[in-house]
Amino acid sequence: MNSTEIDYVTIRFSGDSGDGMQLTGTQFSNTSAMMGNDLSTFPDFPAEIRAPQGTIAGISGFQVNFGAVDIFTHGDEPHALVAMNPAALKANLADIKLGGTIIVNNDAFTELNLKKAGYTSDPLESDEMTKYKLVKANLTSQTIEALKDIDIDKKSKSRCKNFYALGMTYFIYTRDMKPTLKWIEQKFAKYPDLVKANSIALKTGYNFAETIEVINEPYIIKPAAIEPGTYRQINGNTATAWGLMCAAEKAELELFLGSYPITPATDILHELAKFKHLGVKTFQAEDEIAGICSAIGASFSGDLGLTTSSGPGIALKGEALNLAIMLEIPLVVVNVQRGGPSTGLPTKTEQSDLLQALGGRNGDSPMIIVAAKSPSDSFHMAYEAARLSIEHMTPCMLLTDGYIANGSEPWKLPNTDTDYRKIKVQRASESEIVDGKYLPYLRDAKTLVRKWAIPGMKGFEHRVGGLEKQVDTGNVCYEPANHETMTHIRRDKVQNVQNNIPKQEVNGKESGDILLITWGGTYGACHSAMHTLIAEGKNVSHMHISYINPMPSNVGTIINGFKKVIVAELNCGQMKDVINARFNCNASGYNKVQGLPFKIAEIKGMINRELEQL
Amino acid sequence: MTENPKLTKKDFVSNQEVKWCPGCGDYAILSSVQLAMAQLGVQPHNVAVISGIGCSSRFPYYVDSFGMHSIHGRAPAVTSGVKIANPALDVWMITGDGDSLSIGGNHFIHILRRNIDINIVLFNNQIYGLTKGQYSPTSKQGTVTKSSPYGSLDRTFNPAELAMGSGATFYARTMDTDPKHMIETFKAAHAHKGTSLVEVLQNCVIFNDKVHEQYTARATRDDYSVRLEAGKPLVFGKDKNKGLILKGFSLEVVTIGEDGITEADLVVHDPSSRALAQMLADLHAPEKPVAIGVLRQVEEEVYETELVKQMDSVVAKKGKMNIKELINSGETWTV
């Protein structure tokens, strides 16, 4: 059989939230990663665990973009859709590239399901579908038929249909079935019948696609030119958890997580809860406030305190964040941003908590803020958040978002011995004891960082609290001049972090017509778009900011080198306002608040339009 | 020189000026805690005193140990983290009826449920002091304050009953007018493994003066309170001639020597009985004597001990792991 070589393909798997689409997509991704492709994935699931079957509200999707070229996003327009029922078709059709392949589970296109999806007639017979390559497969009945000799009930057989569908896509895109077969064996090791059933479903689906010649020439997607190294697939939440464990190890501190479950941050708690043998203590608190307060208590005792949440939870933690700012102790806070305000869009992505992070507390309350730009970068930035918090004795907030938290990509494993240095704990010593008294708020003259004395250290007994502190002694003090001094110290201390972070880098030239500024999880789409435009010779550059407060010292200089500055972000212009306030550069915003990430084409189109108007 | 020399109260007194109102019950509580600490032989550097917000919560500033004056209602959560991170510490939590039973009610019930080994001292003066005199969750219904000029409508929380319902393993009640009893109670709380809750009936001289007068003043308290001792009958009264018997499902006051009642008829105190503890918690003056002493004490699993055990068992099963091993484990591939 002939085959067609292509650079990259985007596939979306979609079905009821009980159809196993996340698992199917993950298997496809892992196999592709093992085959040497670069890739990026994005799961898109409903807030409801099991919304009514067959309805659009209950649709769970998983998109994977994989290729022989560098991949930075989950793909703009899927080339193929696997739709397990009419609702999945209806919810996704508009996103699919014209001419793309659509595999539907024909068995699910019953009158009842059509009605539940809001169709008045069978869409498979409509003119609309002639714009695509439609593959009608009786996924349910064929799977059940293929498994007729296996001794499990019909419902369990029907559940294997996702592997049947996966098998079909494996044929179309010439995927190796071995990694998935091996995974099935391990996953269902205790249930030999299920190993057999799922393996047969996968193979039968593959053979079926071949037999009906679902495609004349299966696609070949060669391995990407990937930097040599050892890789693994990782999503942002796992990477965040691991980065924090790495930091704790490098600081020789025990990691204490106080957390309350909240979408989309909960998986960090799940992940860390596994690692008692790495010395991690996880405390599922009674609420968000107890989550952060227990972490503050743990830091006070000498652990690395950590709390993880999303916007609404961060709102509840505000008062405690300020306590940690006053106590001047390490505390890492992770905000996996989701659509807001209020409960908003729990499972959708957004970048609208930037101003909350910067200023969502009473008083002049400066906090270090960093942001991760991709799933794997979450490891690095989580380490950085902990490093800065420990070295500067003040809380640091790491911003990620639902897109990179749940999205995954291959991660070139760092050498943790050489790539990540030890983190120096600011332990108190005799030099802070003056006239027999320990002075807890004595500081390093240059960094303004105080030392850390923990219970158990004889001679270092002291009291801290949320009330204003007297300079040096840390005693409660209401004097006007002292408050002003302390307010300035807290501000300058955070500003001094600038001396402990890397200089800002720019993709493209350091001056030109247009500078695109981005931060956080929009990196992939924006980088891809700008990379192409720069390669095309356009006079544009891209600056992606990872260190948000303080920003690197050269950000202003870079901004000054451009005629026009555009800040693209998934909110109504929060970073744009910050940039304008700090650098007075008349930056304009490019914004999207649909709970979805940017598409590469959106950014490219926008920059091209802006170039024309210059 | 010994490693841990014998200490006195002054070793636990900080250099900070105490700023409670003259005549406040808090002074006696502070002094009793400091005396108890000295008598217990604990070392200041191993002690952490954590509080929330309110008059009582200024307490940590006055004890020369490690301390934190945290935020309103959250002391139980902070304390939990302090103790879990370092179970070797001697951790005391100071709170008031507003701090623990109102704004911090959620954390209060959960620390009791988890049974983390700390000592809670709950100052109950049935009023908000620091915000200048509003009714609290323990104020009697109808209390007239600036925020309830026509009398408060809220029904009253009984801290003891709330604690029992939350699974408290140690609950004791004492009073600011009896330092000796306070010291003994704090020592008993310290000896208990698990969350020890001591409610101190404390007088707010400014906004709720004499609210506990009848059952705490020297002159009258013997007649309006019953001192509990494990294994001893429930006797009270100036002349030790009154007692409590079980009648139906409640405790009734009797006079020894009347109607053929002898000491043998009285209920014998058993802190392990939840039913008895709940009946004792429900005794209100003047009709019945307020129960003073350890109402309930049982041994249950202690959270941080179980956590350490669980961590050790995972290490025993899987071996210690470091980050390098972790990131290289499982499904990886080499390009």
Tab-separated table of N, CA, C and O in Angstrom, chain A residues 6 9 13 87 131 191 250 319 334-335 344 360 375 419 470 472 507 535:
chain	number	residue	atom	x	y	z
A	6	ILE	N	3.253	13.481	5.571
A	6	ILE	CA	2.815	14.835	5.941
A	6	ILE	C	3.606	15.321	7.151
A	6	ILE	O	4.171	14.537	7.902
A	9	VAL	N	-0.278	16.547	11.948
A	9	VAL	CA	-1.704	16.243	11.927
A	9	VAL	C	-2.313	16.606	13.279
A	9	VAL	O	-1.684	16.417	14.324
A	13	PHE	N	-10.505	13.731	19.514
A	13	PHE	CA	-11.374	12.628	19.928
A	13	PHE	C	-12.471	13.241	20.776
A	13	PHE	O	-12.196	14.009	21.699
A	87	ALA	N	-23.957	14.386	19.519
A	87	ALA	CA	-23.591	15.604	20.253
A	87	ALA	C	-22.128	15.949	20.011
A	87	ALA	O	-21.759	17.127	19.875
A	131	LYS	N	-18.697	18.200	2.717
A	131	LYS	CA	-17.458	18.993	2.762
A	131	LYS	C	-16.329	18.244	3.473
A	131	LYS	O	-15.213	18.742	3.587
A	191	TYR	N	-7.111	-8.260	35.354
A	191	TYR	CA	-8.335	-8.707	34.671
A	191	TYR	C	-7.990	-9.187	33.259
A	191	TYR	O	-8.144	-8.442	32.289
A	250	LYS	N	16.425	20.498	46.574
A	250	LYS	CA	17.588	21.367	46.404
A	250	LYS	C	17.771	22.320	47.586
A	250	LYS	O	18.842	22.873	47.782
A	319	GLU	N	-6.228	37.064	52.520
A	319	GLU	CA	-5.803	37.570	53.828
A	319	GLU	C	-4.566	36.824	54.325
A	319	GLU	O	-3.641	37.419	54.884
A	334	VAL	N	0.377	28.354	44.100
A	334	VAL	CA	0.162	28.066	42.683
A	334	VAL	C	-1.275	28.407	42.332
A	334	VAL	O	-2.205	27.948	43.008
A	335	ASN	N	-1.445	29.219	41.320
A	335	ASN	CA	-2.784	29.505	40.799
A	335	ASN	C	-2.879	28.938	39.387
A	335	ASN	O	-2.278	29.461	38.456
A	344	GLY	N	-17.354	30.992	37.311
A	344	GLY	CA	-16.910	31.159	35.925
A	344	GLY	C	-16.929	29.890	35.106
A	344	GLY	O	-17.938	29.203	35.046
A	360	GLY	N	-4.500	41.784	44.390
A	360	GLY	CA	-5.758	41.354	45.005
A	360	GLY	C	-5.718	41.200	46.511
A	360	GLY	O	-6.238	40.229	47.054
A	375	PRO	N	3.405	23.157	29.369
A	375	PRO	CA	3.331	22.071	30.357
A	375	PRO	C	4.688	21.771	30.994
A	375	PRO	O	4.812	21.753	32.219
A	419	ASP	N	21.555	21.004	36.196
A	419	ASP	CA	20.678	22.064	35.687
A	419	ASP	C	19.994	22.843	36.813
A	419	ASP	O	19.526	23.958	36.599
A	470	GLN	N	8.109	46.419	64.016
A	470	GLN	CA	9.150	47.437	64.163
A	470	GLN	C	10.370	46.972	63.367
A	470	GLN	O	10.683	45.782	63.349
A	472	ASP	N	13.875	45.871	62.459
A	472	ASP	CA	14.864	45.052	63.180
A	472	ASP	C	14.279	44.135	64.263
A	472	ASP	O	14.473	42.935	64.220
A	507	ASN	N	12.605	36.869	21.023
A	507	ASN	CA	12.702	36.090	19.800
A	507	ASN	C	12.607	37.080	18.649
A	507	ASN	O	11.588	37.745	18.484
A	535	ALA	N	10.627	34.310	10.345
A	535	ALA	CA	11.279	33.548	9.268
A	535	ALA	C	10.899	34.121	7.897
A	535	ALA	O	11.680	34.069	6.950
